[in-house]
Amino acid sequence: MPLRDDSSELDDTLSDIPENTDNFHVVPSGDEDSPIATATDVINDDDYIPEIPDMDDQPTRQPTHPLVLLLTRMLKVLLLPVCRLFFAPAAQRTFVKTTVLFVSLSWITVTSLVAYVTFYQRYIPPIMHAQPIWFQYRMEQGPVAIMDLVGSNKKPTSLRHEQVYDISVQLNVPTSDINFNIGNFMVQLDLYDSDDSVILQSNRPSILRYQSRTQRIMRVFAKAIPLLIGLTEEHQVLNIKLVDDYMEQKSKALNKISVSISDPRIQIYDAKLLILANFKGLRYYMYFHKISTGTLFMCMFASIEFICAAIAWKMFGEAMWHKLSQFIPEIEKQQPQQPELATSIHEEGDSSSLLHLSGSDAASSDKSEQ
């Protein structure tokens, strides 16, 4: 009985459908699980044309200004050869080698200069030690001065043990009648060590240069204005060398110096003790011919560094260079493939343009049929 009721209802529904079917459209079923498929539902992959959006709906791109295009082309023409030159594999290898060579030469030059300056300061002592002399005048004996070279000085005077020195006394005396009347006088020098033992003793005579009374008067008239202003004075400078080629011993280092003058009537403006280094041999050339000896020593130090660098290159540098060369891109091998890549890109561009044109034609035909 229930089957009859369903059939009767189905007949009633079909009776309500009009006979004319021109006004109806066949709507495909939306059920995806239905296994039934017609031939029209199957789409051939070869004939499939993707839907391309209408170009009229997209915003139009503004054209580039001609001046900007001109500047871009000019920059491209100017920079392209430079980029090709600098980014070529051969140029990169040359740049790396040149940089390494320049850094190596600079390093060797700087280290050679530093080595020579250090050696010069260690090997060449100061050429002169000067110290003022303050005489003490006594009634019965001549003036005496004792100088402590180590204790009382802010900068102690230290002599090189292997260097010879000349020791002299410089006296600045006035050209007075008393000094001319004294004539010859003796200057005595005593050298003491740290135990106050006498290392060396020397006595030398000295005298003022003779000037007659007439000569002195004429000299005063000739220098009248500078004498009145105070630019010059009537004096003589006496340099008295007391010790020649003195070499200090390590066991008897120089500690004190005593200077005394025989005549107590001597008049002195000021006095100095001068210890002059008497350079001989290599020290003579290094001090008086600095440029030539410096160049020679720098070349010698550089040659030694070159030898050490060559040994280090053979032992370690080549392996490091081979490892470094692996990181340099081999563009030369990729350059023959660039034309093929360009042709493939060109073909892909042509195919995409044809596909675009066919899609646009299909879309226009669909619009015309509608």
XYZ file of C-alpha atoms in Angstrom:
370
model
C 0.000 0.000 0.000
C 2.770 2.461 0.663
C 4.202 1.792 -2.841
C 0.962 2.773 -4.465
C 0.782 6.013 -2.604
C 4.272 7.006 -3.821
C 3.481 6.167 -7.462
C 0.255 8.139 -7.357
C 2.077 11.163 -6.012
C 4.728 10.867 -8.766
C 2.025 10.735 -11.457
C 0.404 13.856 -10.072
C 3.720 15.700 -10.170
C 4.458 14.738 -13.782
C 0.994 15.777 -14.857
C 1.664 19.278 -13.638
C 4.691 19.658 -15.956
C 3.793 21.385 -19.266
C 4.563 19.568 -22.481
C 6.551 22.383 -24.048
C 10.191 22.090 -22.862
C 11.669 24.953 -24.846
C 11.638 27.220 -21.833
C 13.660 24.858 -19.686
C 17.412 24.478 -19.311
C 19.254 21.386 -18.302
C 21.027 22.042 -15.023
C 23.779 19.597 -14.163
C 23.569 17.892 -10.848
C 25.562 19.474 -8.038
C 26.105 16.122 -6.364
C 29.851 15.452 -6.551
C 29.412 11.915 -5.303
C 27.350 10.884 -8.345
C 29.359 8.343 -10.390
C 27.481 9.096 -13.579
C 29.253 11.482 -16.005
C 28.290 12.467 -19.496
C 30.667 13.123 -22.399
C 30.050 16.842 -22.206
C 31.276 16.948 -18.589
C 34.745 15.641 -19.548
C 37.175 18.423 -20.506
C 40.135 17.662 -22.657
C 43.405 18.981 -21.144
C 44.858 19.744 -24.557
C 41.980 22.054 -25.516
C 41.833 23.787 -22.152
C 42.312 27.542 -22.334
C 42.823 29.375 -19.047
C 40.556 32.239 -18.271
C 42.421 35.514 -18.752
C 41.111 38.610 -17.058
C 39.988 41.419 -19.227
C 42.770 43.931 -19.860
C 40.258 46.750 -19.766
C 39.598 46.095 -16.069
C 43.309 46.394 -15.113
C 44.770 49.849 -14.327
C 46.800 51.349 -17.147
C 50.558 51.840 -16.496
C 51.863 55.311 -17.082
C 54.688 55.512 -19.649
C 58.184 56.310 -18.384
C 59.518 59.775 -19.042
C 61.931 59.875 -22.042
C 64.560 61.713 -20.003
C 64.572 58.926 -17.401
C 64.940 56.339 -20.139
C 67.810 58.302 -21.685
C 69.642 58.572 -18.365
C 69.117 54.867 -17.661
C 70.525 53.911 -21.037
C 73.517 56.195 -20.595
C 74.297 54.726 -17.160
C 73.934 51.240 -18.554
C 76.307 51.986 -21.429
C 78.862 53.556 -19.061
C 78.724 51.038 -16.222
C 78.302 47.817 -18.153
C 81.955 47.590 -19.364
C 83.197 48.448 -15.875
C 80.997 45.797 -14.273
C 82.089 43.227 -16.827
C 85.711 44.105 -16.159
C 85.515 43.976 -12.372
C 83.194 40.987 -12.058
C 85.013 38.782 -14.527
C 86.728 35.752 -12.948
C 90.125 36.769 -14.288
C 89.708 40.274 -12.869
C 88.667 38.875 -9.498
C 91.715 36.638 -9.345
C 93.963 39.539 -10.379
C 92.353 41.774 -7.767
C 92.847 39.200 -5.028
C 96.480 38.607 -6.018
C 97.185 42.341 -6.250
C 95.592 42.964 -2.853
C 97.598 40.183 -1.247
C 100.811 41.463 -2.866
C 100.137 45.075 -1.811
C 99.324 44.096 1.774
C 102.414 41.892 1.936
C 104.719 44.622 0.584
C 103.224 47.217 2.925
C 103.588 44.901 5.890
C 107.197 44.067 5.017
C 108.072 47.755 4.531
C 106.479 48.840 7.800
C 108.026 46.008 9.799
C 111.445 46.701 8.235
C 111.179 50.372 9.173
C 110.087 49.536 12.734
C 112.898 46.995 13.044
C 115.514 49.526 11.862
C 114.218 52.276 14.171
C 114.253 49.864 17.127
C 117.757 48.698 16.250
C 118.950 52.313 15.825
C 117.619 53.366 19.230
C 119.172 50.330 20.896
C 122.529 50.489 19.143
C 123.200 54.253 18.855
C 123.644 56.032 22.205
C 123.058 59.773 22.681
C 125.927 61.639 21.094
C 126.236 64.233 23.863
C 125.589 64.560 27.587
C 125.716 68.143 28.863
C 125.524 69.191 32.485
C 126.066 72.642 34.052
C 128.976 73.140 36.408
C 128.486 75.221 39.566
C 131.877 76.191 40.969
C 132.480 76.861 44.638
C 135.076 79.606 45.257
C 137.389 79.429 48.201
C 139.940 81.920 49.452
C 143.108 79.877 49.251
C 142.379 77.490 46.361
C 140.679 77.679 43.047
C 137.010 76.965 42.336
C 135.845 73.340 42.657
C 132.653 71.612 41.498
C 131.447 68.048 42.158
C 128.678 66.594 39.971
C 126.682 63.487 40.795
C 125.718 61.872 37.484
C 123.255 59.346 38.943
C 121.709 60.425 42.237
C 120.872 64.119 42.006
C 119.888 64.313 38.342
C 116.335 63.952 37.088
C 117.790 62.322 33.969
C 120.809 60.293 35.075
C 123.738 60.211 32.707
C 124.365 56.611 31.661
C 127.239 55.730 29.370
C 127.465 52.729 27.070
C 130.085 50.238 28.134
C 131.304 49.486 24.608
C 131.357 53.136 23.448
C 134.285 55.587 23.719
C 133.701 59.171 24.898
C 135.533 62.482 24.907
C 135.086 64.516 28.109
C 135.627 68.277 28.010
C 134.857 71.401 30.016
C 133.425 74.554 28.438
C 134.147 77.854 30.190
C 132.441 81.136 29.321
C 134.762 83.848 30.691
C 134.738 87.647 30.323
C 137.544 89.400 28.452
C 138.570 91.355 31.524
C 142.024 92.598 32.451
C 142.173 90.138 35.377
C 141.604 87.110 33.148
C 144.185 88.354 30.644
C 146.670 88.920 33.431
C 146.208 85.409 34.823
C 147.622 83.837 31.710
C 147.744 80.033 31.853
C 145.735 78.125 34.435
C 145.154 74.427 35.034
C 141.873 72.543 34.861
C 141.705 69.217 36.670
C 139.129 66.452 36.116
C 138.555 63.437 38.418
C 136.228 60.517 37.661
C 134.793 58.487 40.553
C 132.831 55.237 40.710
C 130.086 54.312 43.165
C 132.685 53.536 45.884
C 134.247 57.012 45.534
C 137.364 55.461 44.054
C 139.205 57.457 41.441
C 138.781 55.893 38.003
C 140.682 58.488 36.000
C 142.401 61.818 36.620
C 143.345 64.385 33.996
C 144.919 67.886 34.012
C 144.996 70.248 31.047
C 146.133 73.883 30.724
C 144.094 76.707 29.224
C 144.401 80.430 28.465
C 142.366 83.244 26.933
C 143.070 84.227 23.366
C 145.404 87.184 23.364
C 143.994 90.603 22.398
C 145.973 93.791 22.562
C 144.515 96.836 24.237
C 144.129 98.621 20.888
C 142.318 95.648 19.386
C 140.003 95.421 22.336
C 139.147 99.137 22.101
C 138.440 98.899 18.371
C 136.291 95.817 18.927
C 134.289 97.696 21.544
C 133.686 100.619 19.151
C 132.652 98.217 16.385
C 130.098 96.561 18.670
C 129.050 99.678 20.511
C 125.351 99.584 19.642
C 124.852 95.790 20.240
C 126.772 96.142 23.500
C 124.575 99.028 24.619
C 121.373 97.189 23.660
C 122.543 93.964 25.299
C 122.601 91.776 22.207
C 126.239 90.797 22.764
C 128.884 90.945 25.456
C 132.655 90.892 25.810
C 133.494 87.250 26.474
C 135.368 84.228 25.225
C 134.346 80.559 25.242
C 137.112 78.129 26.159
C 136.683 74.451 25.243
C 139.128 72.322 27.199
C 139.268 68.630 26.270
C 140.361 66.682 29.318
C 139.804 63.006 28.384
C 140.108 61.304 24.997
C 138.455 57.968 24.103
C 137.226 57.072 27.561
C 135.435 53.693 27.709
C 133.430 52.831 30.757
C 133.837 49.417 32.376
C 130.917 47.473 33.823
C 132.743 46.840 37.090
C 133.622 50.545 37.454
C 130.644 52.548 36.331
C 131.030 56.321 36.337
C 129.176 57.912 39.236
C 130.725 61.317 40.085
C 132.914 63.900 38.349
C 135.000 66.582 40.016
C 136.251 69.702 38.162
C 138.675 72.169 39.699
C 140.628 75.214 38.463
C 144.055 76.091 39.806
C 143.840 79.916 40.012
C 141.225 81.360 42.379
C 141.273 84.728 40.537
C 139.594 83.311 37.442
C 136.321 85.021 36.503
C 133.674 82.779 34.929
C 130.235 83.561 33.602
C 129.111 79.915 33.324
C 130.581 76.462 32.698
C 129.410 73.150 31.267
C 130.601 69.575 31.356
C 130.352 67.929 27.933
C 130.569 64.168 27.382
C 130.690 63.550 23.622
C 130.354 60.096 22.075
C 133.147 59.405 19.624
C 131.422 57.196 17.074
C 133.535 54.793 15.057
C 132.797 52.050 12.576
C 129.138 51.151 12.042
C 127.860 53.698 14.562
C 129.648 56.465 12.666
C 127.886 55.618 9.388
C 124.524 55.045 11.065
C 124.640 58.466 12.764
C 126.251 60.651 10.100
C 124.785 58.849 7.045
C 121.293 58.031 8.219
C 119.530 57.744 4.844
C 122.001 55.432 3.130
C 122.480 53.127 6.101
C 118.752 53.144 6.827
C 117.944 52.122 3.252
C 120.577 49.396 3.354
C 119.333 47.958 6.640
C 115.681 48.142 5.560
C 116.530 46.218 2.374
C 118.369 43.638 4.455
C 115.441 43.243 6.860
C 113.001 43.099 3.929
C 115.042 40.375 2.211
C 115.000 38.317 5.404
C 111.230 38.774 5.669
C 110.814 37.822 1.990
C 112.710 34.599 2.600
C 110.587 33.814 5.651
C 107.417 34.686 3.719
C 108.418 32.404 0.830
C 109.034 29.548 3.243
C 105.678 30.190 4.935
C 103.969 30.306 1.516
C 105.411 26.953 0.534
C 104.411 25.417 3.842
C 100.977 26.978 4.482
C 100.078 29.588 1.837
C 99.453 27.342 -1.163
C 96.928 25.164 0.657
C 95.073 28.235 1.903
C 95.086 29.741 -1.604
C 93.563 26.593 -3.131
C 90.835 26.650 -0.502
C 90.206 30.337 -1.144
C 90.058 29.891 -4.928
C 87.135 27.493 -4.554
C 84.945 30.355 -3.333
C 85.539 32.449 -6.466
C 82.550 31.926 -8.833
C 83.480 30.424 -12.183
C 81.499 32.725 -14.416
C 83.479 31.809 -17.519
C 81.893 28.350 -17.524
C 78.428 29.832 -17.208
C 78.832 32.418 -19.972
C 78.348 29.909 -22.921
C 75.015 28.854 -21.383
C 73.696 32.402 -21.309
C 72.643 32.513 -25.035
C 70.692 29.236 -24.641
C 69.003 30.589 -21.551
C 68.133 33.794 -23.390
C 66.601 31.844 -26.352
C 64.558 29.651 -23.989
C 63.273 32.725 -22.170
C 62.432 34.281 -25.560
C 60.521 31.175 -26.648
C 58.637 31.048 -23.363
C 57.750 34.705 -23.833
C 56.470 34.029 -27.366
C 54.363 31.071 -26.199
C 52.911 33.051 -23.328
C 52.047 35.900 -25.700
C 50.333 33.468 -28.111
C 48.429 31.937 -25.225
C 47.390 35.372 -24.119
C 46.172 36.253 -27.620
C 44.227 33.006 -28.016
C 42.638 33.479 -24.615
C 41.615 36.996 -25.469
C 40.102 35.819 -28.814
C 38.127 33.095 -27.056
C 36.829 35.537 -24.498
C 35.764 37.986 -27.218
C 33.942 35.197 -29.138
C 32.080 34.155 -25.958
C 30.993 37.714 -25.435
C 29.757 38.011 -29.034
C 27.733 34.743 -28.767
C 26.111 35.953 -25.581
